Coordinates of C-alpha atoms in Angstrom, one line a residue:
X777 CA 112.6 49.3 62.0
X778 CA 111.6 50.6 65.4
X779 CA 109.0 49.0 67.5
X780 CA 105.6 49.2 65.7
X781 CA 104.3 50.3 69.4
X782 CA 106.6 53.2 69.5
X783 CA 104.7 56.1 70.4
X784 CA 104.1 60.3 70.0
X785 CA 101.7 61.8 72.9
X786 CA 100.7 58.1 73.7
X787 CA 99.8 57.5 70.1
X788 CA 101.3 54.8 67.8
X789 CA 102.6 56.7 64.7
X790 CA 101.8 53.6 62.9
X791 CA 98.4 53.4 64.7
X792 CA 94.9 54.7 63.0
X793 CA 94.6 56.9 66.3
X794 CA 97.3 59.1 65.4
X795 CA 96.2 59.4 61.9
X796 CA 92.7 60.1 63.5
X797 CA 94.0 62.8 65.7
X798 CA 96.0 64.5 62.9
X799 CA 93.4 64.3 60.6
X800 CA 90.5 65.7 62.9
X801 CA 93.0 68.7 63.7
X802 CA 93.9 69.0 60.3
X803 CA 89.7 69.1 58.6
X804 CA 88.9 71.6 61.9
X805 CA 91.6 74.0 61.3
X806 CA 90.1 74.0 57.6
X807 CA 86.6 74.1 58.7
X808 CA 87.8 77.6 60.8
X809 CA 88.3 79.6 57.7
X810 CA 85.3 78.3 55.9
X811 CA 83.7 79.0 58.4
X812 CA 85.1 82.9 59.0
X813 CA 85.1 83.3 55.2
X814 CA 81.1 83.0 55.0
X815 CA 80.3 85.3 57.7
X816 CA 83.2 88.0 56.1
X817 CA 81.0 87.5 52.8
X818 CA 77.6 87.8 54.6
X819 CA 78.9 90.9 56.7
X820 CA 80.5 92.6 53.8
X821 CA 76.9 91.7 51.7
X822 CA 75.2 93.6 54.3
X823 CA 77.0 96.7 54.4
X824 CA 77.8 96.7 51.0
X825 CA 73.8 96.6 50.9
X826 CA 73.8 99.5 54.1
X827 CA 75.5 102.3 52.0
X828 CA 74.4 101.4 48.2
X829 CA 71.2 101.9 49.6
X830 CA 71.5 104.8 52.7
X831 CA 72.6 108.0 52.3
X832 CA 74.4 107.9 55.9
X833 CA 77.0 110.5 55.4
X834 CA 80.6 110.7 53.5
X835 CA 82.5 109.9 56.3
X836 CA 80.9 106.9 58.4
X837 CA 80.4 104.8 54.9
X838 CA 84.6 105.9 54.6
X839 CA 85.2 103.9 58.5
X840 CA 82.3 101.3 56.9
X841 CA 84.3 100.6 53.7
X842 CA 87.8 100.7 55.5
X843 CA 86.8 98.3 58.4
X844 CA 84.8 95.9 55.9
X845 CA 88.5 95.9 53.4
X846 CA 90.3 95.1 56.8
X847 CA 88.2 92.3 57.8
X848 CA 88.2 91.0 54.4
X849 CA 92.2 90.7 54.2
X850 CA 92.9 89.7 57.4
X851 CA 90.4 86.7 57.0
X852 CA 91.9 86.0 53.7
X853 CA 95.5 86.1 55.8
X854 CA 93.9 84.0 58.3
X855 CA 92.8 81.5 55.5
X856 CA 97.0 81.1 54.5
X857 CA 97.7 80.5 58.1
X858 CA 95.5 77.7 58.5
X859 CA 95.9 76.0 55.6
X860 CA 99.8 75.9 56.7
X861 CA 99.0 74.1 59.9
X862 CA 96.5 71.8 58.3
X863 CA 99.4 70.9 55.5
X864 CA 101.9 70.5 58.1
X865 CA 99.8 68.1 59.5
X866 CA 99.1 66.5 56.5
X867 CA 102.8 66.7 55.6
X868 CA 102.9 64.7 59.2
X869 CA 100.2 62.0 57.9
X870 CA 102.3 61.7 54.9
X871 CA 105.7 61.1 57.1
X872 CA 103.9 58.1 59.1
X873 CA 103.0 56.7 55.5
X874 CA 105.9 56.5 54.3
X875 CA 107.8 54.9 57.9
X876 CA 105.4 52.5 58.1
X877 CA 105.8 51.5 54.5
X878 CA 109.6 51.8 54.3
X879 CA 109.9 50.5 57.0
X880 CA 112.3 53.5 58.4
X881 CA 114.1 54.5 61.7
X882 CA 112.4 57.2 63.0
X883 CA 113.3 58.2 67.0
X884 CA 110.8 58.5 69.7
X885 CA 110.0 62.2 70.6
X886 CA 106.5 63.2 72.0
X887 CA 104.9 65.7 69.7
X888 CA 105.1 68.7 71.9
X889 CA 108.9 68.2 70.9
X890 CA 108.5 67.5 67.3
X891 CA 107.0 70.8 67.0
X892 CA 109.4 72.8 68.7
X893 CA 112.0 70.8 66.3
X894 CA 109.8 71.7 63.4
X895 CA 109.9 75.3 64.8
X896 CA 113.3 75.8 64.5
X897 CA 114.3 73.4 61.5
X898 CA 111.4 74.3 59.0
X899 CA 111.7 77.8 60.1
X900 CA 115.6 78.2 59.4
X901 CA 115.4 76.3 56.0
X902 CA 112.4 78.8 55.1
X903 CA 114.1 81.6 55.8
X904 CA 117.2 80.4 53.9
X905 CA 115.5 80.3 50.7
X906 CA 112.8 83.4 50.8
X907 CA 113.1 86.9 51.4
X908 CA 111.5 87.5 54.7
X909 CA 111.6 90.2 57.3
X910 CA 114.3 88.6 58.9
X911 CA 116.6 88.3 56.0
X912 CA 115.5 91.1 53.7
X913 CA 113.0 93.4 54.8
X914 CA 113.4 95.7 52.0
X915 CA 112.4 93.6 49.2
X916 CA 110.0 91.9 51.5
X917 CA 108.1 95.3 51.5
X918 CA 109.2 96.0 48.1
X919 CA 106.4 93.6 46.7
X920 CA 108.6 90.5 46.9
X921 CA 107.5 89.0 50.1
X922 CA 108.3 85.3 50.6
X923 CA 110.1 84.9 47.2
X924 CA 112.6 82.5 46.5
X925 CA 115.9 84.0 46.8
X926 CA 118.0 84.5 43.6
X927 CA 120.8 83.5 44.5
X928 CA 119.1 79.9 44.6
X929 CA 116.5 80.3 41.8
X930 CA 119.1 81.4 39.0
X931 CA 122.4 80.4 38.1
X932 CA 124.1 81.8 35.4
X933 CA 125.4 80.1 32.1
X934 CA 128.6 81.9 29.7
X935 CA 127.0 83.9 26.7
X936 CA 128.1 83.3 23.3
X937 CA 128.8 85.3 20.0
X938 CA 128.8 89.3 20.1
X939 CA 127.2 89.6 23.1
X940 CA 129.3 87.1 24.9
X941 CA 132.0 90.1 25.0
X942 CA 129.6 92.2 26.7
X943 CA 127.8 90.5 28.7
X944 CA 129.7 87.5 30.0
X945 CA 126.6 85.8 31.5
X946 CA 123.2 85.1 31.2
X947 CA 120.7 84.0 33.7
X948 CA 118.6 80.7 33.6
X949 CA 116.0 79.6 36.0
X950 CA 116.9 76.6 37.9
X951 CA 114.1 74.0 40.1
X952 CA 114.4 73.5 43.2
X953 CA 113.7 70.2 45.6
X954 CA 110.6 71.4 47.2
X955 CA 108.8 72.6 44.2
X956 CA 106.0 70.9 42.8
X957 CA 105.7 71.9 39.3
X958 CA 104.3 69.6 36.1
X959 CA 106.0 67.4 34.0
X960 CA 104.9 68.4 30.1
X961 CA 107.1 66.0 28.4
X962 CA 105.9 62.8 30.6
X963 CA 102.4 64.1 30.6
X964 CA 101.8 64.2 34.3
X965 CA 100.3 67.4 35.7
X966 CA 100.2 68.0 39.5
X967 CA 97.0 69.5 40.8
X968 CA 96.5 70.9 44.8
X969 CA 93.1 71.7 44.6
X970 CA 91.3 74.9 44.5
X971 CA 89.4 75.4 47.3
X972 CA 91.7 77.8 48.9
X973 CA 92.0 79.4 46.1
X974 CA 88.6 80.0 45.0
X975 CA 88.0 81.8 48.3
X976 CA 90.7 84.0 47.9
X977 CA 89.7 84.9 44.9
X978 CA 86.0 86.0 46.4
X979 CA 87.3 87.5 49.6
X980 CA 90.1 89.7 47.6
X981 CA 87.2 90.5 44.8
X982 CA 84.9 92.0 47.7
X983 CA 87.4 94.1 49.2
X984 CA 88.2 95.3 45.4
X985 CA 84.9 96.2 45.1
X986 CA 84.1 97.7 48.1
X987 CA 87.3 100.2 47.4
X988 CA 85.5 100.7 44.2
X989 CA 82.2 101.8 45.2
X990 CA 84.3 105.3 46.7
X991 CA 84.4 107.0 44.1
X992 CA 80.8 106.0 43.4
X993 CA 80.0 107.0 47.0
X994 CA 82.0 110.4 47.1
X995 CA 79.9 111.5 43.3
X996 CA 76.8 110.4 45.1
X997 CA 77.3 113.0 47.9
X998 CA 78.4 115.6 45.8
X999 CA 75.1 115.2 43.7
X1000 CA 72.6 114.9 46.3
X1001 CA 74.5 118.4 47.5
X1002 CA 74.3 119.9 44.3
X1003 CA 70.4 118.9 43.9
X1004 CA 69.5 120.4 47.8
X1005 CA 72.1 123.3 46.8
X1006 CA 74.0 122.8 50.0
X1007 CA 77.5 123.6 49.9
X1008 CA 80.1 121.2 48.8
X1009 CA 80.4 118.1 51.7
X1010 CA 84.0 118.6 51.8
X1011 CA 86.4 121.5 51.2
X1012 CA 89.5 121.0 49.1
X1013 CA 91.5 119.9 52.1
X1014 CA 89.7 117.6 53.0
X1015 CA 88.8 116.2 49.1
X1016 CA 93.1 115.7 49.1
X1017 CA 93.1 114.0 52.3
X1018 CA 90.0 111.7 51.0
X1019 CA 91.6 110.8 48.1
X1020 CA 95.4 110.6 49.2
X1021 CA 93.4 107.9 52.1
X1022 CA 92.0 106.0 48.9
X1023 CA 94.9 105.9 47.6
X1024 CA 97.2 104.5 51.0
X1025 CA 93.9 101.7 50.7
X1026 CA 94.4 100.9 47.1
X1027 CA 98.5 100.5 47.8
X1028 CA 97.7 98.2 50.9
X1029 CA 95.3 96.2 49.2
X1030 CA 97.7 95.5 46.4
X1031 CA 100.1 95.1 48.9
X1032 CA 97.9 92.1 50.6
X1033 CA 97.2 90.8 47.5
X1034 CA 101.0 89.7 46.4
X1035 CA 101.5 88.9 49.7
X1036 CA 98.2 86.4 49.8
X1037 CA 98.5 85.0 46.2
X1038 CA 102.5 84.3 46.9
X1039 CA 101.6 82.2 50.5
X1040 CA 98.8 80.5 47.9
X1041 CA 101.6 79.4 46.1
X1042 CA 103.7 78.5 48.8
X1043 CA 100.8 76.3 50.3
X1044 CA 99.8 75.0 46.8
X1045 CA 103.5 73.9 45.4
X1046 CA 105.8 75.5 47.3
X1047 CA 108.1 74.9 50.6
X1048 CA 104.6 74.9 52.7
X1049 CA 102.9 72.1 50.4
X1050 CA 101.8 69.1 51.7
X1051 CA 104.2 67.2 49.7
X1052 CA 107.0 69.5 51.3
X1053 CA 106.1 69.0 54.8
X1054 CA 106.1 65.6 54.3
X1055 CA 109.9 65.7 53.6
X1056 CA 110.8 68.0 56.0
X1057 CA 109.2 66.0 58.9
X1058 CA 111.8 63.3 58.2
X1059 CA 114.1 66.3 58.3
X1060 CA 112.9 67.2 61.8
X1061 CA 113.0 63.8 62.9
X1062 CA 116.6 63.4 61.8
X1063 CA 117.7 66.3 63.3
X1064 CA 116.2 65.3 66.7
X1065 CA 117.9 62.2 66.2
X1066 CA 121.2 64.1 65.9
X1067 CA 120.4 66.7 68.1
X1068 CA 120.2 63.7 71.1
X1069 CA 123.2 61.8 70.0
X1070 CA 125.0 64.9 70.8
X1071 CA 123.5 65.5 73.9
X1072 CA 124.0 61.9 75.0
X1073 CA 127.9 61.7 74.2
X1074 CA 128.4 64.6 75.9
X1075 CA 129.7 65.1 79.1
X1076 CA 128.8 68.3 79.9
X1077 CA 125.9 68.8 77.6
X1078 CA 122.4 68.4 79.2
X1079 CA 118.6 68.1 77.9
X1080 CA 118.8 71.8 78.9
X1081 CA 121.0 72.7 75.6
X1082 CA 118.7 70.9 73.1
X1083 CA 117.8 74.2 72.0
X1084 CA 121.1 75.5 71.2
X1085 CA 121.8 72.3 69.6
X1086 CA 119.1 71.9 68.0
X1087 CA 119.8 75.5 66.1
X1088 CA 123.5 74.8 65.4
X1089 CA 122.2 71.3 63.3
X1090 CA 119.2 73.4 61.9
X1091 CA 122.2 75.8 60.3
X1092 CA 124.3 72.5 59.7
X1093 CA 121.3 71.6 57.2
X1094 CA 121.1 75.1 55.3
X1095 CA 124.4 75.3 55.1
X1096 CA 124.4 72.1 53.1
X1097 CA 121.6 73.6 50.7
X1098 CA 124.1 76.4 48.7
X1099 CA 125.7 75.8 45.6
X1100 CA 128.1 77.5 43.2
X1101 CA 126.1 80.1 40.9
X1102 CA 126.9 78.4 37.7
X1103 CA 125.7 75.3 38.9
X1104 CA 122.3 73.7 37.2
X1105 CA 121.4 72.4 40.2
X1106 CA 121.1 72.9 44.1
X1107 CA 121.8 70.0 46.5
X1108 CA 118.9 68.8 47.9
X1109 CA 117.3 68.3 51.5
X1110 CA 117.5 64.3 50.9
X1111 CA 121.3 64.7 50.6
X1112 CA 121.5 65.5 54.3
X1113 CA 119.1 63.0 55.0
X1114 CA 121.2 60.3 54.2
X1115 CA 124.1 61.8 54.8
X1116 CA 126.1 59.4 57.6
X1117 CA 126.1 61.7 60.9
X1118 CA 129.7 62.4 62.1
X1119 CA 131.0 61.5 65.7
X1120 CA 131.1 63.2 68.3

């Protein structure tokens, strides 16, 4: 085992200061969205309040309702994004745990670099198993953003009978190393909590219902025009170009809300889950490892290449995570972990 003094940013990794720091970061990264999620509710409460009750005209409760949707989704966005740095860091607190009680190797790198590791390692893997915009940016926008890949969540088995002469295969769903699911026939269930997702649920429902109250707001103009017999409020241009707008809104929102409720379970049991992190932390930490041995046996290799070796052992480890399609199982990240590194 290294030295217990060994140290990240001046911090032990087995001291209580590091688990301090992590953990403050961690709770105020948390306490951010709580706190941007309560004023998005009081806000949208107020001008939900402003129009129900004000006549202010067709069009500026239109830029009311469309700004209050925005802010509502992008807080809810904002809400994924912390929650993945504060599991990271968790997944980090969760790494020192388990080196100090297995007593493991783990190389000494300050924590400026074991985020720029974790930047290119977690990063690669991520987008090796999910369609992103990197990888696929048609089904990304075709309402399958961030899901696992199919080429790694199915495999396929031979049919039999009649239908085995037409269709030679069938698909089955395979699990994969970084999913958390339950365990029916042991009777254990896993459970991530729900606070994340209980405010997702309220910031999604307002935005729902403020793109609701349109059509409520559009037949309240047209009656208070119809009971002052002024003329219609809008012409039939400009009705089309109302409703084709509600429409564009109500394609967004369900847009956001795939995109939200598949990072909730991403965060919740998936490749950014606590649980997760934790494993691929000693994944960073081995490929720094690596990444260094290769720097320091070479002789023409300097500190100034870590990036680019850093990348080609990032590859080296997603490489390692295919499979054959008929194949029950995928090889898994702890494979590589142990996995004796080759000389140089």
């Amino acid at each position: 085992m290294n030295d217990a003094n060994q140290t990240i940013n001046g911090y032990s990794i087995f001291d209580a200061k590091m688990h301090e720091r992590t953990r403050k970061e961690a709770e105020s990264v948390k306490d951010c969205f709580t706190r941007f999620s309560f004023q998005a509710i009081v806000f949208t409460a107020a001008m939900i309040g402003v129009i129900g009750k004000f006549s202010i005209g067709l069009f500026p409760e239109i830029l009311i309702s469309i700004a209050t949707i925005i802010l509502l989704l992008t807080v809810a966005r904002i809400g994924t994004y912390k929650y993945a740095s504060a599991n990271r860091l968790f997944g980090f607190e969760l790494f020192a745990d388990q080196v100090r009680a297995d007593q493991l190797e783990v190389p000494n790198m300050g924590w400026e670099q074991a985020i720029l590791a974790w930047r290119v390692v977690q990063a690669t893997l991520f987008d090796h198993f999910h369609y992103t915009r990197n990888n696929n940016r048609l089904r990304f926008r075709l309402f399958q953003p961030y899901r696992i890949k199919g080429d790694h969540r199915f495999y396929r088995v031979s049919r039999k009978g009649f239908l085995g002469r037409v269709f030679k295969h069938k698909r089955r769903k395979r699990s994969l190393w970084f999913e958390l699911d339950t365990y029916p026939e042991i009777g254990s269930v896993y459970h991530a909590g729900g606070y994340l997702r209980t405010m997702l649920k309220v910031l999604n429902t307002l935005a729902a219902v403020v793109l609701l109250l349109q059509p409520l707001l559009l037949w309240r103009t047209y009656t208070n025009a119809t009971a002052s017999g002024s003329a219609a409020p809008l012409s039939t241009l400009e009705l089309s170009i109302y409703l084709g707008l509600l429409t564009l809104i109500f394609i967004g929102l369900m847009y956001r809300l795939v995109l939200t409720w598949t990072q909730l379970q991403l965060l919740e049991k998936g490749f950014l889950s606590i649980h997760t992190s934790g494993i691929l932390w000693h994944v960073v930490a081995e490929a720094h490892k690596r990444t260094q041995a290769v720097i320091e046996n070479s002789d023409s290799l300097t500190n100034a290449n870590y990036m680019s070796e850093l990348s080609k052992i990032a590859v080296e480890i997603k490489d390692t995570q295919d499979s054959g399609k008929e194949d029950v199982s995928l090889p898994t990240i702890h494979d590589w972990i142990n996995k004796p590194q080759s000389a140089s």
